[in-house]
Tab-separated table of C-alpha atoms and ligand atoms in Angstrom:
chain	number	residue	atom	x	y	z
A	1	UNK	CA	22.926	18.206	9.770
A	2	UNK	CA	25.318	21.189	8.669
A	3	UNK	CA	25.235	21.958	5.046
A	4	UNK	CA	28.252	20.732	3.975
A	5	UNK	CA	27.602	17.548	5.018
A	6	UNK	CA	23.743	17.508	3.250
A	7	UNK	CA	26.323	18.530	0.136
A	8	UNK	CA	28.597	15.433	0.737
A	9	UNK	CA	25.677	13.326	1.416
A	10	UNK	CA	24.107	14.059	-1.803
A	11	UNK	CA	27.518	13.245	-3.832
A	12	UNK	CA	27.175	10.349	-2.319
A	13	UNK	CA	24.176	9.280	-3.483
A	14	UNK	CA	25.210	10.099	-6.536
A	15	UNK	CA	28.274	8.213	-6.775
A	16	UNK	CA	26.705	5.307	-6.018
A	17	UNK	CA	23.843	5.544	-8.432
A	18	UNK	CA	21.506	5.939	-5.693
A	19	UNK	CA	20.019	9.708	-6.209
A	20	UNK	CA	16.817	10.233	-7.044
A	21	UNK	CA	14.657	12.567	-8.741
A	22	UNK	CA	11.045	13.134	-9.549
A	23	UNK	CA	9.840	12.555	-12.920
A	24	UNK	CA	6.820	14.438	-13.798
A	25	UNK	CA	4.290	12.464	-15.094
A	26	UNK	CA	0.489	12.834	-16.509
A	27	UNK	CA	-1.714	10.222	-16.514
A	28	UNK	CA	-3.834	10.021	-19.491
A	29	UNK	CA	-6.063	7.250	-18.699
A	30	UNK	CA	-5.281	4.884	-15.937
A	31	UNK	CA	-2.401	2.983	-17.254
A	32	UNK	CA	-0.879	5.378	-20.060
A	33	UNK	CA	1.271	8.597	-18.444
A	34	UNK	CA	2.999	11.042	-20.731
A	35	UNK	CA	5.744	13.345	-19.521
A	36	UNK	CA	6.882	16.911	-20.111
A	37	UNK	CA	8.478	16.176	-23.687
A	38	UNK	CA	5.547	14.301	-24.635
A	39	UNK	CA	7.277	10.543	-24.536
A	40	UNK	CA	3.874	8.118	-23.542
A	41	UNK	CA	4.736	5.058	-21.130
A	42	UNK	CA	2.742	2.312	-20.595
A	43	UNK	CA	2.723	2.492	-16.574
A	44	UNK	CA	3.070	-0.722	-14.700
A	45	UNK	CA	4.417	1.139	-11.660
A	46	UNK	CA	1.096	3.029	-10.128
A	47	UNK	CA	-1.141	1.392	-7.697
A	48	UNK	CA	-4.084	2.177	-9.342
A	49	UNK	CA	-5.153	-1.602	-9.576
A	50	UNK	CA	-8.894	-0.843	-10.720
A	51	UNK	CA	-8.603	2.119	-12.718
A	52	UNK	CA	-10.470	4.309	-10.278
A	53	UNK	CA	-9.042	7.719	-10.648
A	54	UNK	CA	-10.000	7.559	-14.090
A	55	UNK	CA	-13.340	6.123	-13.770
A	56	UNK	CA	-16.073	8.703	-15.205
A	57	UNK	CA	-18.747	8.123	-12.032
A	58	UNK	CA	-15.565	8.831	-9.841
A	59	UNK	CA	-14.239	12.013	-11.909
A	60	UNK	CA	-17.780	13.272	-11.923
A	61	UNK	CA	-18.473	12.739	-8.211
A	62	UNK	CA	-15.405	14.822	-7.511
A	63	UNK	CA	-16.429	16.928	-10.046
A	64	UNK	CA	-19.308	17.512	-8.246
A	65	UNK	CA	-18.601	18.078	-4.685
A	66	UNK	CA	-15.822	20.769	-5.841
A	67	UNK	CA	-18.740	23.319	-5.114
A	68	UNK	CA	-18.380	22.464	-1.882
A	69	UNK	CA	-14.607	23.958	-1.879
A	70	UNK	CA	-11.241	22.945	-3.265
A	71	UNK	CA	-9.913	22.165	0.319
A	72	UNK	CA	-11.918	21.296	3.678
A	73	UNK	CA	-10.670	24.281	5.767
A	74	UNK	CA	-10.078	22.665	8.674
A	75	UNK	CA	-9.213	19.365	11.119
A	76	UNK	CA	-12.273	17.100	11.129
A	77	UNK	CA	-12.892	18.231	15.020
A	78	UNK	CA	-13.024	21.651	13.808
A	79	UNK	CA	-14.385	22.919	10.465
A	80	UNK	CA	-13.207	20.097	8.413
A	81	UNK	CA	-15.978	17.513	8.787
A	82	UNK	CA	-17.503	17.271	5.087
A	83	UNK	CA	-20.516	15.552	5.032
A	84	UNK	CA	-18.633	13.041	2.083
A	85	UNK	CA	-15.993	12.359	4.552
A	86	UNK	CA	-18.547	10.775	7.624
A	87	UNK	CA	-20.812	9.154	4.517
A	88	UNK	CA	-16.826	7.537	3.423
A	89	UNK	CA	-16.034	6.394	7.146
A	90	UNK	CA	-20.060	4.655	7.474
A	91	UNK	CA	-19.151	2.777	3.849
A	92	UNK	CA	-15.945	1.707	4.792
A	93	UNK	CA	-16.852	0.590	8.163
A	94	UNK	CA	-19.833	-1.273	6.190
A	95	UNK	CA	-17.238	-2.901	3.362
A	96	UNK	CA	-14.961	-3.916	6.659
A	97	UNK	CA	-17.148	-5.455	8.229
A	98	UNK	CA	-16.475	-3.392	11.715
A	99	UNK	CA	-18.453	-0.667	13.681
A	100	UNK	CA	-16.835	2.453	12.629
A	101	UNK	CA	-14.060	4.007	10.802
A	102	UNK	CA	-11.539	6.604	10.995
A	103	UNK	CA	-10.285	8.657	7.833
A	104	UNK	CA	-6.534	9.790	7.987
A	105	UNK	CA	-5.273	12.276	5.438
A	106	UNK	CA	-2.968	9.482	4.184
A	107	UNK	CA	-2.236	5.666	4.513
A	108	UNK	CA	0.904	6.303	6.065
A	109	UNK	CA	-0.526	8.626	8.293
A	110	UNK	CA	-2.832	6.174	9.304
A	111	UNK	CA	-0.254	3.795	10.338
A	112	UNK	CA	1.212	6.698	12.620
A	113	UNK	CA	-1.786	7.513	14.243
A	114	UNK	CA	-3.090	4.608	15.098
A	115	UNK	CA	0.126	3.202	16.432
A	116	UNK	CA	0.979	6.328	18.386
A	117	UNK	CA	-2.579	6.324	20.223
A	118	UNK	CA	-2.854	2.827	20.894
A	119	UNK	CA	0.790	1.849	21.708
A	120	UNK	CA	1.942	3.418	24.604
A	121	UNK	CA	4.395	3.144	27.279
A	122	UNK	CA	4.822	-0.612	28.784
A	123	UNK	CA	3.510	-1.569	25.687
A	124	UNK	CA	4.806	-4.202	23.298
A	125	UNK	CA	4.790	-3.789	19.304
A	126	UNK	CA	5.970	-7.041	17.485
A	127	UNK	CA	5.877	-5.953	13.709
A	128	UNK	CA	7.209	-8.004	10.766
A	129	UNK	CA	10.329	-6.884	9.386
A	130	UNK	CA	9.300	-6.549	6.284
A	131	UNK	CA	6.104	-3.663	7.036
A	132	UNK	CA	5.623	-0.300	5.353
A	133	UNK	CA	7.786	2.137	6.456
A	134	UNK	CA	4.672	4.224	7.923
A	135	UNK	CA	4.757	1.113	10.217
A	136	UNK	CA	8.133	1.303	11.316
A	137	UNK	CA	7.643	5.086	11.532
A	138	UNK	CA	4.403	4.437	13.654
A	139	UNK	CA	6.251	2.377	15.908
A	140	UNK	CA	9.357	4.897	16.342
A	141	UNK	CA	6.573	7.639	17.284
A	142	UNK	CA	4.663	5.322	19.858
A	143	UNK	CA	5.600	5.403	23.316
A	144	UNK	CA	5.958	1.601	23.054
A	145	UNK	CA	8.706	-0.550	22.715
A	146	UNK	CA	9.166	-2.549	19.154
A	147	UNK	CA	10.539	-5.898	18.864
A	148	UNK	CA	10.938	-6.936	14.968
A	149	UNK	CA	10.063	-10.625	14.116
A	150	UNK	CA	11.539	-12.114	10.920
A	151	UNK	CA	9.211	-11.745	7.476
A	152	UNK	CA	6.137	-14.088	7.833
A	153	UNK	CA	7.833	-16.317	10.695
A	154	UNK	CA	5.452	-17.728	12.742
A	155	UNK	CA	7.989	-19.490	15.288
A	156	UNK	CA	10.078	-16.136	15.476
A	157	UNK	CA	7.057	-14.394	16.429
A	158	UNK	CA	6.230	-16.868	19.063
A	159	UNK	CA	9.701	-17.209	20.132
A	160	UNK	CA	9.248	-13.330	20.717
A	161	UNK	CA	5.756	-13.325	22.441
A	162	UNK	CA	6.784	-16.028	24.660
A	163	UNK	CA	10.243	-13.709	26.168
A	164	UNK	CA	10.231	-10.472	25.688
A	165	UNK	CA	8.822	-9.201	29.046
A	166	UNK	CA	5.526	-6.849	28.635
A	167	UNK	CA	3.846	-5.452	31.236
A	168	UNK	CA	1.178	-3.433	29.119
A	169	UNK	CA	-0.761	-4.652	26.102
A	170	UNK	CA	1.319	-6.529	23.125
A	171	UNK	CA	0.243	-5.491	19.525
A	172	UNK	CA	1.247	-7.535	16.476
A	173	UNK	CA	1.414	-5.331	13.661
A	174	UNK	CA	1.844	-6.777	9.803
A	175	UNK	CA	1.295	-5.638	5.917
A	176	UNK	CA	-2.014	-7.472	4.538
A	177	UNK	CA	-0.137	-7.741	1.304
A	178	UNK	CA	3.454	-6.757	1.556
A	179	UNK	CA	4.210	-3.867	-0.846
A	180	UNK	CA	7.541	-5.447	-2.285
A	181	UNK	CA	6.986	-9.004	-3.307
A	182	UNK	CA	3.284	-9.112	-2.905
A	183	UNK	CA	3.313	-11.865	-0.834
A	184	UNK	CA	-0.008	-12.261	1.679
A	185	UNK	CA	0.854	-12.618	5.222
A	186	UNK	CA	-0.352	-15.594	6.790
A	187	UNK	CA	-3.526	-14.680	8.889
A	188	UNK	CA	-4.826	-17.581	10.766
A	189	UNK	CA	-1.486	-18.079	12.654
A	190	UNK	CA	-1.266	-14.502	13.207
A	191	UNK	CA	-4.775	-14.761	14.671
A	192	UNK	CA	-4.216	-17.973	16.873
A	193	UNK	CA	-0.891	-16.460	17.901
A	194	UNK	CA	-2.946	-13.320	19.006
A	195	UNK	CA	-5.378	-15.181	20.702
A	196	UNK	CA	-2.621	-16.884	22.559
A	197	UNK	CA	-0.586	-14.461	23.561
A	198	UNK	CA	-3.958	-11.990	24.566
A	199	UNK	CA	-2.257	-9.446	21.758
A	200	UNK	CA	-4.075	-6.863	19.364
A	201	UNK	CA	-3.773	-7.462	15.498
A	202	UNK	CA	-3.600	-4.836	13.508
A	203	UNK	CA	-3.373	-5.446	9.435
A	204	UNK	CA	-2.033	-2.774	7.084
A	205	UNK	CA	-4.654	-3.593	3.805
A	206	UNK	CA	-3.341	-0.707	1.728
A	207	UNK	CA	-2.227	-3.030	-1.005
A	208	UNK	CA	-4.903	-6.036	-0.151
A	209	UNK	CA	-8.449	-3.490	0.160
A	210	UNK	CA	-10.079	-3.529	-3.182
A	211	UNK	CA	-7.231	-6.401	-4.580
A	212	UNK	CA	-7.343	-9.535	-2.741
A	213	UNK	CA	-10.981	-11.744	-1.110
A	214	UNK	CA	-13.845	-12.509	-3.412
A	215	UNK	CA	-15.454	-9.281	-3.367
A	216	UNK	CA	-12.013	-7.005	-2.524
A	217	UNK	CA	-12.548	-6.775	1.387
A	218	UNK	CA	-8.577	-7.423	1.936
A	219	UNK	CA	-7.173	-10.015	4.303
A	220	UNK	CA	-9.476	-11.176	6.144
A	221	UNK	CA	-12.121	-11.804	3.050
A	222	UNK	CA	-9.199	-14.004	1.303
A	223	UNK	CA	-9.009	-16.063	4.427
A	224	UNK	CA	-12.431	-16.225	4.966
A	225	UNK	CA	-12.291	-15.095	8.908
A	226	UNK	CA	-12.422	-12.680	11.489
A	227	UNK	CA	-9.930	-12.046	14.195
A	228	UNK	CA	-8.419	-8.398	12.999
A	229	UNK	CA	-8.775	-5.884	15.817
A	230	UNK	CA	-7.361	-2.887	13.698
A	231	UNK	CA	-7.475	-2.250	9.217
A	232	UNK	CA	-5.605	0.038	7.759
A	233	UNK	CA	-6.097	1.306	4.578
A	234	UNK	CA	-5.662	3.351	2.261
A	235	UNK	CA	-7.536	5.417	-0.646
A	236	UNK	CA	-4.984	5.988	-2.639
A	237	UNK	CA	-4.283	3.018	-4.344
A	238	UNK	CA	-7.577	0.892	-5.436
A	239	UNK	CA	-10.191	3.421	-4.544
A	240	UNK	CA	-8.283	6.177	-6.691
A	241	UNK	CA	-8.338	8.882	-4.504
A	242	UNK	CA	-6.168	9.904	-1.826
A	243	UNK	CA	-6.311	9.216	2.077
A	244	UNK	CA	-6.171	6.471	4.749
A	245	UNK	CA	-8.262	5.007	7.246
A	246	UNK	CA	-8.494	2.346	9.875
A	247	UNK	CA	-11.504	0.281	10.428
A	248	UNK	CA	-12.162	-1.274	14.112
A	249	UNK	CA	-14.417	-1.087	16.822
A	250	UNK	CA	-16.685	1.958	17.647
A	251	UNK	CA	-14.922	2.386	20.982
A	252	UNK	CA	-11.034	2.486	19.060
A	253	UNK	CA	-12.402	4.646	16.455
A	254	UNK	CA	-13.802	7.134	19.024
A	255	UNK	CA	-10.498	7.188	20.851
A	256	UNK	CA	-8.519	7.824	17.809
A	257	UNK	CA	-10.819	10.921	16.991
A	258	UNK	CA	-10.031	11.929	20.128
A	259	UNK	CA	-6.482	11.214	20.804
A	260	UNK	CA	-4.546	10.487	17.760
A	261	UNK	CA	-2.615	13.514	16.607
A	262	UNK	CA	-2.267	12.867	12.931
A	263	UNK	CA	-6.076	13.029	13.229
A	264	UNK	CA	-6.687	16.171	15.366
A	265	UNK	CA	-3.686	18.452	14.625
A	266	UNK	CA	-3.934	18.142	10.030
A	267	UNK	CA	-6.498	19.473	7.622
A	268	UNK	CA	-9.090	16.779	6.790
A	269	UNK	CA	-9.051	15.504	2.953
A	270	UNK	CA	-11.560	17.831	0.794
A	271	UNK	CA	-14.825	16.947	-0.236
A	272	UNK	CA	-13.610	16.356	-3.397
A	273	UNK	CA	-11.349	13.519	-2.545
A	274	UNK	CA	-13.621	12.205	0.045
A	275	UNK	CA	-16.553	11.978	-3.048
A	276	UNK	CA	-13.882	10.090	-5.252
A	277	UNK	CA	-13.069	7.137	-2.995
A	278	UNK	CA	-17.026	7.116	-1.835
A	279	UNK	CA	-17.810	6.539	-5.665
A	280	UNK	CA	-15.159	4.263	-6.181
A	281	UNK	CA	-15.858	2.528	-3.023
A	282	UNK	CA	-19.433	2.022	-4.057
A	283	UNK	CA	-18.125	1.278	-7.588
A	284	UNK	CA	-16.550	-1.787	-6.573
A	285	UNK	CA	-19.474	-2.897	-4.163
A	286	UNK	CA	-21.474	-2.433	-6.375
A	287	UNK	CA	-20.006	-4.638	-9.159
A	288	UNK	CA	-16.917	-6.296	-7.433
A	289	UNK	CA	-16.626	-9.098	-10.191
A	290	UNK	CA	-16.617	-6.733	-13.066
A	291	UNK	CA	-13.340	-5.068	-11.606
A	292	UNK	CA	-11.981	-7.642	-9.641
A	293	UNK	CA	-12.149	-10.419	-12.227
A	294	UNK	CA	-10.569	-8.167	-14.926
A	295	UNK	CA	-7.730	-7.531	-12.440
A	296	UNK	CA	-7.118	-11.213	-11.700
A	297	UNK	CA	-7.197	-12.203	-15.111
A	298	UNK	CA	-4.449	-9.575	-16.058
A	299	UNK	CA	-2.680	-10.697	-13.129
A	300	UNK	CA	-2.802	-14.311	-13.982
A	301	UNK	CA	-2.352	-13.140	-17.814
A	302	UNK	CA	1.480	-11.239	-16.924
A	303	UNK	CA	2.492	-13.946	-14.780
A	304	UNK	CA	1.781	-16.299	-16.974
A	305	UNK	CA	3.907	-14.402	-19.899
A	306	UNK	CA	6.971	-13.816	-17.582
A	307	UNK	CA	6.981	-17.323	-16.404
A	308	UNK	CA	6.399	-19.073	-19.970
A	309	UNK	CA	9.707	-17.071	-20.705
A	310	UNK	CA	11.917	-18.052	-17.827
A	311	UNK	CA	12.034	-14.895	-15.757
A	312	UNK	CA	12.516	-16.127	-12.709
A	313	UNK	CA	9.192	-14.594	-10.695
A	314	UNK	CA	7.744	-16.055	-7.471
A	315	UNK	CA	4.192	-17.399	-7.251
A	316	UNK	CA	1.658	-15.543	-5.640
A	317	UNK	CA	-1.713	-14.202	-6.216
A	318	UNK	CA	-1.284	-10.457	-6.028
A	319	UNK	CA	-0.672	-8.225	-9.068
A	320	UNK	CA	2.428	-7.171	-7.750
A	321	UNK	CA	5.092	-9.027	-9.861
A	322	UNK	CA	8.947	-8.829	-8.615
A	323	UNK	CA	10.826	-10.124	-11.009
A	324	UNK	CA	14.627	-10.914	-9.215
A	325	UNK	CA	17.544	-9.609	-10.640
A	326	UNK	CA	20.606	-9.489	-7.574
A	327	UNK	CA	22.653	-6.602	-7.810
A	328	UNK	CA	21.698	-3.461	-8.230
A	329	UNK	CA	22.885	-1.625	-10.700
A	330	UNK	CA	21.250	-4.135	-13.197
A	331	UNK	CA	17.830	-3.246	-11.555
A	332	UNK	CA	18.375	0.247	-12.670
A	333	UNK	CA	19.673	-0.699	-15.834
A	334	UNK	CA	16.885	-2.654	-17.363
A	335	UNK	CA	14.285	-0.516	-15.533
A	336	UNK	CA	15.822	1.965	-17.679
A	337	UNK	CA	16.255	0.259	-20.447
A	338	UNK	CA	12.334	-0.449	-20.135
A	339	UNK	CA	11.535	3.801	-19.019
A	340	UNK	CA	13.643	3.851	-22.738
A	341	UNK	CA	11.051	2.091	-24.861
A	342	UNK	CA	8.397	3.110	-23.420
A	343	UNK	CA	7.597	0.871	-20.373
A	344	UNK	CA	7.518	2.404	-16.722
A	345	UNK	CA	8.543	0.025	-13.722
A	346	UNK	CA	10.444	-0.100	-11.128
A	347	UNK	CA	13.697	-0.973	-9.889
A	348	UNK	CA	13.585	-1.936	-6.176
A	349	UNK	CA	17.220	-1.964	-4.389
A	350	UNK	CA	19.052	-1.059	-1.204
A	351	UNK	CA	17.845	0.268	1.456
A	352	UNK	CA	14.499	-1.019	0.470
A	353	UNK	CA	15.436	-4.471	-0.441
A	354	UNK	CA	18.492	-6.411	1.417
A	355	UNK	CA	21.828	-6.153	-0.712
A	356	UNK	CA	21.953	-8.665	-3.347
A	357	UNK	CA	18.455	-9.051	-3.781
A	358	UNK	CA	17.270	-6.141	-5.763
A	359	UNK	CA	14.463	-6.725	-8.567
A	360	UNK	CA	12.081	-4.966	-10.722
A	361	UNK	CA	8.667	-4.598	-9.832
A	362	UNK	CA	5.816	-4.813	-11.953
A	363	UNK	CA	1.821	-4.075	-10.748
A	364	UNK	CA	-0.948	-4.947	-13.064
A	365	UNK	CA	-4.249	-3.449	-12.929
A	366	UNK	CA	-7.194	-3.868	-13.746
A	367	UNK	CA	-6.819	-1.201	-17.102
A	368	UNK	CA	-4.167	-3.131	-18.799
A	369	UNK	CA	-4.599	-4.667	-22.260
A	370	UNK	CA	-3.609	-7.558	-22.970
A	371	UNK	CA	-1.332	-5.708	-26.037
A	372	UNK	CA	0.413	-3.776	-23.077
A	373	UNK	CA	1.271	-6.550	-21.423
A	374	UNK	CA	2.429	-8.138	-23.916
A	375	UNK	CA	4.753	-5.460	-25.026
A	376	UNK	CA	5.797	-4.999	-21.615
A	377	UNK	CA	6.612	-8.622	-20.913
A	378	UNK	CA	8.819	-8.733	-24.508
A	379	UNK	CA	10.678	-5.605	-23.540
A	380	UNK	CA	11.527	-6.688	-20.073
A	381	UNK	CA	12.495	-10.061	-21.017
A	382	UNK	CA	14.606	-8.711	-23.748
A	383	UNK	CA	16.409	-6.646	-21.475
A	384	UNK	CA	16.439	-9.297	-18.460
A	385	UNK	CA	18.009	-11.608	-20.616
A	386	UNK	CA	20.593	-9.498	-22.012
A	387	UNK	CA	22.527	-9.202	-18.793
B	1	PLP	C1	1.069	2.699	0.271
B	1	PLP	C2	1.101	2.134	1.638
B	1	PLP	C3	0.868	2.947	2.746
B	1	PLP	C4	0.757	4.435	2.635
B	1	PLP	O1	-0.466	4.840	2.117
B	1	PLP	P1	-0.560	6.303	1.505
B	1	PLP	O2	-2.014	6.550	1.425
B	1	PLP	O3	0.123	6.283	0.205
B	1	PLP	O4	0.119	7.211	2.473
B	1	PLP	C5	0.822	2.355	3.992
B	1	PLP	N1	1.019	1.034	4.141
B	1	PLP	C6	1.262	0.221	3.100
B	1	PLP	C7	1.465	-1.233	3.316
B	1	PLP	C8	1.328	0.759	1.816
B	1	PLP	O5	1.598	-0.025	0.799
């Protein structure tokens, strides 16, 4: 791009209301953030959904292993292989349920790797359109060719499977818990499907591990079954740490480690991190019910206060809460409107979101009182309704 068009391109963004900027933030505890001029926010916008990163076994863990360097030094083939990272790959393996796992420095590059190893030429990738944009960014790096089936559509998947010609292996690809509405996808047709069409399923859990099944396994606990060749994850979000994974078979795992780029060719997490989301991993197996039940119970809590009130919010299990708005520039408004009094959410529009059908976005976690949520729910109603 020549500059002057990165210059027009950012006016714009501007014009329409669509530039963004980072807002620096500090979390206090895990659901109170106070920026630079010292305005506090209740935050109902961070993925935190147990409270991890503020957890004192977690902060002390990392606390702990910082003797063993601020950084890791290295790729995990080379000098980078803390013993806190392979202890973190034998737990998650254990909490999944497979025979190994993989660490990635980052969900998303989790999705990349694991796509651009597995998925090659003559290959087939049939991924909902509504995945993670690591997904979609997994499936422009892979040698394979993509073929987008519509949101949750069992029948347009099939319809798919059945004609688009595939000489290689076909790979159905699909968000445990899609990030935007929250919605679960629907697992036992995507496993008969895959079954039936000889495919491999691979489930992105970043928003399900640690949120959804009875003791915060992800997808396949909620359904009660197997069938999932590949998990992603991630430890950013309910393990309070940073860093992705997949889970799978020993034999995947081994040829990621030695084939998947985003793996070989970038610095391995630190100790540090890697001790965080071990603690907070063990946290949660440890006691699942104390932080799982406390996060359903807010969740059923702030859906039950927006609902009570009219706002028109669809059901669902998760604790992420769009509330649907339409256009955009009300989105913006009353998320700012909320960011004004002290509540931080999010406005969800265009490109993320189809035209028309923008909304706020609320996530509940597991450190919410039931004062903040009530104070959040009155302001956001106030402002919803005031359109
Ligand atoms: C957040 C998220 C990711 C990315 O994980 P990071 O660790 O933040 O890079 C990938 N997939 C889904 C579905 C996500 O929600």
């Amino acid at each position: 791009m020549k500059p002057e068009n990165i210059f027009s391109a950012l006016s714009a963004l501007r014009q329409e209301g669509r530039l963004r900027q980072v807002q620096d933030l500090r979390m206090e505890t895990a659901s109170l953030g106070v920026d630079r001029e010292g305005k506090r926010y209740i935050v109902f916008n961070s993925n935190d959904y147990l409270g991890m990163t503020h957890a004192k076994e977690v902060q002390e863990a990392a606390a702990k292993a910082v003797r063993f360097g601020t950084g890791s030094g290295g790729a995990r083939l080379t000098s980078g292989a803390a013993f806190e990272l392979s202890n973190l790959e034998k737990e998650i393996a254990d909490f999944k349920h497979t025979e190994d796992a993989v660490i990635f420095n980052t969900g998303y590059m989790a999705n990349l790797g694991v796509l651009y190893a597995l998925a090659g030429k003559g290959d087939v990738i049939f991924s909902d359109e509504l995945n993670h944009a690591s997904i979609v960014d997994g499936c422009r790096i892979s040698k394979a060719e993509t073929t987008v089936y519509r949101h949750s559509d069992m029948a347009d998947l099939e319809r798919l499977l059945q004609t688009v010609p595939c000489e290689g292996q076909r790979f159905i690809v699909t968000d445990g818990v899609f990030s935007m509405d929250g919605d679960i996808c629907p697992l036992p047709a995507l496993a008969a499907l895959k079954k039936d069409y000889r495919a491999c399923l691979i489930v992105d859990d970043a928003h399900a591990s640690g949120v959804i099944g009875r003791t915060g396994r992800g997808t396949a606990e909620y359904f009660r079954m197997a069938g999932i060749d590949v998990q992603v994850g991630t430890l950013s979000k309910a393990f309070g740490a940073e860093g992705g994974y997949i889970a799978a078979s020993r034999e995947i795992c081994d040829y990621l480690r030695n084939t998947s780029r985003p793996f070989i060719f970038s610095t391995a997490i630190s100790a540090v991190t890697g001790a965080a989301a071990l603690a907070a991993l063990r946290l949660l197996k440890a006691a699942p019910e104390k932080y799982l039940g406390r996060l359903r119970e807010n969740t059923a809590y702030m859906r039950n206060l927006l609902t009570e009130t009219g706002v028109g919010i669809a059901a669902g299990d998760t604790p992420i809460i769009p509330v649907a708005v339409g256009d955009e520039k009300e989105a913006l408004a009353t998320a700012e409107a909320c960011r004004k009094e002290g509540i931080l959410l999010s406005a969800i529009r265009p490109p993320s979101v189809p035209v028309g059908t923008s909304r706020i976005r609320l996530t509940v976690t597991a450190m919410h009182t039931k004062e903040e949520m009530k104070k959040a729910a009155a302001i956001l109603i106030r402002h919803w309704r005031s359109k």
